[in-house]
XYZ file of C-alpha atoms in Angstrom:
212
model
C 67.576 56.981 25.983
C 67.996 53.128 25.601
C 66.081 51.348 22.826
C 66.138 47.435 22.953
C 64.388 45.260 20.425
C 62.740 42.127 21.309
C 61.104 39.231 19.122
C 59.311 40.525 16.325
C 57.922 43.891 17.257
C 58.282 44.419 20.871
C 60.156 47.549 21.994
C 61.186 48.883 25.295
C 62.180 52.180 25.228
C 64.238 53.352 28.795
C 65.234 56.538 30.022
C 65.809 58.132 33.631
C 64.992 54.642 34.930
C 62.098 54.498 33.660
C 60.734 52.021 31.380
C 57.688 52.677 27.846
C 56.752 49.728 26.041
C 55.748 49.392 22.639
C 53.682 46.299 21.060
C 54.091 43.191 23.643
C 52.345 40.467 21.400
C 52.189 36.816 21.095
C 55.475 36.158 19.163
C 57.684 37.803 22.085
C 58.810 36.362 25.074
C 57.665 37.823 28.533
C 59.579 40.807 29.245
C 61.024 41.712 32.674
C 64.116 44.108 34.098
C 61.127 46.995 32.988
C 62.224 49.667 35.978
C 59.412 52.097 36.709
C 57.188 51.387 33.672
C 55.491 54.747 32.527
C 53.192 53.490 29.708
C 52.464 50.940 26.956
C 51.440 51.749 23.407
C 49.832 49.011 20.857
C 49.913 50.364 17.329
C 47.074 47.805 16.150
C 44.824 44.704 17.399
C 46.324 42.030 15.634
C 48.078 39.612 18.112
C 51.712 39.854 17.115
C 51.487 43.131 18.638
C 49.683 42.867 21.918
C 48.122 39.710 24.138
C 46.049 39.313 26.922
C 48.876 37.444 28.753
C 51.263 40.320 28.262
C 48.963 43.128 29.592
C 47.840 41.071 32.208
C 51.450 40.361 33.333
C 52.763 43.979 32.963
C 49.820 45.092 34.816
C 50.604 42.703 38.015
C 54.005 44.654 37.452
C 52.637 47.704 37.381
C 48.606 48.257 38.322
C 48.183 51.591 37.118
C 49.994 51.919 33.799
C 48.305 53.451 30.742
C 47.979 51.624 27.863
C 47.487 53.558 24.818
C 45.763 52.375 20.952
C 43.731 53.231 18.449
C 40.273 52.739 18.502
C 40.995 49.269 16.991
C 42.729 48.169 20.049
C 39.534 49.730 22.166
C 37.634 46.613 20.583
C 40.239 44.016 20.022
C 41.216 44.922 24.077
C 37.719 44.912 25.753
C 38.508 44.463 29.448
C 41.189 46.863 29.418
C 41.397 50.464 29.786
C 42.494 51.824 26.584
C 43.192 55.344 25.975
C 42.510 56.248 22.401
C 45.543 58.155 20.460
C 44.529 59.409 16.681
C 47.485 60.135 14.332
C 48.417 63.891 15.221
C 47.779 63.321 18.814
C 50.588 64.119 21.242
C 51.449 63.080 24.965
C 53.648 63.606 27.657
C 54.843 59.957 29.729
C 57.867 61.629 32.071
C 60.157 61.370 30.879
C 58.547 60.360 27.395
C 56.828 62.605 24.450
C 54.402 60.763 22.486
C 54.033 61.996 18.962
C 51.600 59.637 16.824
C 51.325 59.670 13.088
C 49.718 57.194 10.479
C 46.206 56.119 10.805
C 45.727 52.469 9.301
C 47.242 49.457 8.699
C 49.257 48.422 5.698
C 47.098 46.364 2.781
C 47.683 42.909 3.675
C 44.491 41.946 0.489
C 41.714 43.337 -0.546
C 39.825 40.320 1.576
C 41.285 41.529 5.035
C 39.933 44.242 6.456
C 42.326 47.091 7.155
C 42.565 48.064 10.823
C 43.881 51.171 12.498
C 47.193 51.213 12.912
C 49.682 54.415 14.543
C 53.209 54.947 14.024
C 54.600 56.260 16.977
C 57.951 58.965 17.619
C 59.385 59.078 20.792
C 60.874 62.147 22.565
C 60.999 63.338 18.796
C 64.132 60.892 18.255
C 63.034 57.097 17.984
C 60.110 56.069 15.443
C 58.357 53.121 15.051
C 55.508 53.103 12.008
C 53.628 49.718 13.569
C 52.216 47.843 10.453
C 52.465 50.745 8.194
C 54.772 53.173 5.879
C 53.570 56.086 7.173
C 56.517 59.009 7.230
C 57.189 61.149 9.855
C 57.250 64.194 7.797
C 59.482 66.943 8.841
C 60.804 64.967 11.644
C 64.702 64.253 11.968
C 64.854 60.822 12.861
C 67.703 60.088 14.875
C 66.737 55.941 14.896
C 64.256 53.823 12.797
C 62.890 50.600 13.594
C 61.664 49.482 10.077
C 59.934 46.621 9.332
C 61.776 44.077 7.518
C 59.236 41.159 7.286
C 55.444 40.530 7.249
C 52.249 39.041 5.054
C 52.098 42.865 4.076
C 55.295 43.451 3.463
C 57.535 43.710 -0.009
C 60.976 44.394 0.643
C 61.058 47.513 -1.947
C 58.480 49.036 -0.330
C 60.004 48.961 2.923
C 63.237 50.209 1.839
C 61.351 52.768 -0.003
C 60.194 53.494 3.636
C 63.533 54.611 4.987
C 64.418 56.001 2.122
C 61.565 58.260 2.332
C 62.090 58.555 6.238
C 65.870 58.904 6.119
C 67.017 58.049 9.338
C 70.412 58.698 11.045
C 70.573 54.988 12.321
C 67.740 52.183 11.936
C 67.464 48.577 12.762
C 65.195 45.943 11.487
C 62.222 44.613 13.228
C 58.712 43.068 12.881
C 60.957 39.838 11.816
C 59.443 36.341 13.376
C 57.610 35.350 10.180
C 61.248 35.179 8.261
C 63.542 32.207 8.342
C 67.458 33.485 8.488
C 68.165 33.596 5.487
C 65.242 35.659 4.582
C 66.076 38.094 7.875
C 69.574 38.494 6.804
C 68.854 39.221 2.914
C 66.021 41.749 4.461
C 68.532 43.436 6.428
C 71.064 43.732 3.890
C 68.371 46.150 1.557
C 67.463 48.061 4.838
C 71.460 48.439 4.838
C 71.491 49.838 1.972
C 68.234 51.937 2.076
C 69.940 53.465 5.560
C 73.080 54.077 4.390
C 72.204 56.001 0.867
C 71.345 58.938 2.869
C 74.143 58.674 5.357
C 72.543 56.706 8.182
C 74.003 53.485 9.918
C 72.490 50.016 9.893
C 72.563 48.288 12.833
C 71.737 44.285 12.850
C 69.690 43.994 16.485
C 69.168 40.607 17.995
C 66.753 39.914 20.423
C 67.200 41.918 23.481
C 70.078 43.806 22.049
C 70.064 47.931 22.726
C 70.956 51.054 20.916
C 71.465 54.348 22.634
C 70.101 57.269 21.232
């Protein structure tokens, strides 16, 4: 199983030729070289993490592929067909299990509302938490994508996060809203958060891959 980051939060995940895609929103470029495309999950509505212009383009791609959200997405997405996932839900995408965990967004301030938001853990190896901190509990997480920067986001928190989480590798992403400098000093305390329980860091650029 191949896991590639792409700007910000965008994910493809690829296995067996075949291609799941995880949060396509307005800060990523349009993705392509997507195989036999299984499935798309949005963790939440907000437009860094899903477009019209991206669905509508992977949907030329592939007409029939199911888009899952939570019910957030169901409203934010009218036009689409959405199929709700609650945290605790599970689903099979061959060659893809689905686990979702979570439930709602990360406080941004107590003047924005907080939206639904799932983490999602593929084939029971790769999690992504969305907008959130919520922990996989009891899973072994063999790779991490943790978010390293966002209106939400303090960097303790997050590397409490993989503390917490304690994966066997991890990578940084959710990362457009940081300048360099800020992505590399964000990095460098994931680094460290990864590597106090053994793990390995890896610093992902833009359509760059890690095999799981």
């Amino acid at each position: 199983m191949r896991v590639t980051k792409h700007e910000h939060a965008a994910l493809t995940i690829r296995d067996s030729g075949n291609t799941l895609i995880i949060d396509p929103g307005s800060f990523t470029s349009p993705l392509d070289d997507l195989g036999d495309l299984v499935g798309i999950v949005i963790t939440h509505e907000h437009a860094d993490h899903w477009t019209p212009d991206h669905l509508d383009r992977l949907r030329k791609y592939a007409p029939d592929v199911p888009i899952y959200g939570p019910e957030g997405v169901v409203q934010a997405a009218a036009g689409y067909e959405i199929t709700v996932v609650h945290p605790g839900d599970t689903l099979a995408l061959d060659p893809f299990a689905l686990t979702f965990f979570g439930g709602t967004h990360a406080v941004i301030h107590e003047s924005i509302p907080v939206v639904d938001n799932v983490g999602v853990l593929v084939n029971g190896d790769f999690y992504y938490p969305g907008d959130s901190y919520a922990v996989p509990k009891g899973v072994d997480v063999k790779l991490l994508a943790a978010p390293v920067g966002a209106p939400w986001l303090k960097i303790g928190d997050a590397m409490d996060f993989v503390l917490a989480v304690k994966p066997r590798q991890a990578f940084a992403a959710h990362d457009m809203t940081l300048s360099v400098i800020g992505r590399n000093m964000g990095r460098a305390r994931l680094r460290w958060a990864t590597e106090q329980n053994g793990g390995e860091f890896f610093d992902l650029e833009p359509d760059e891959s890690i095999d799981i």
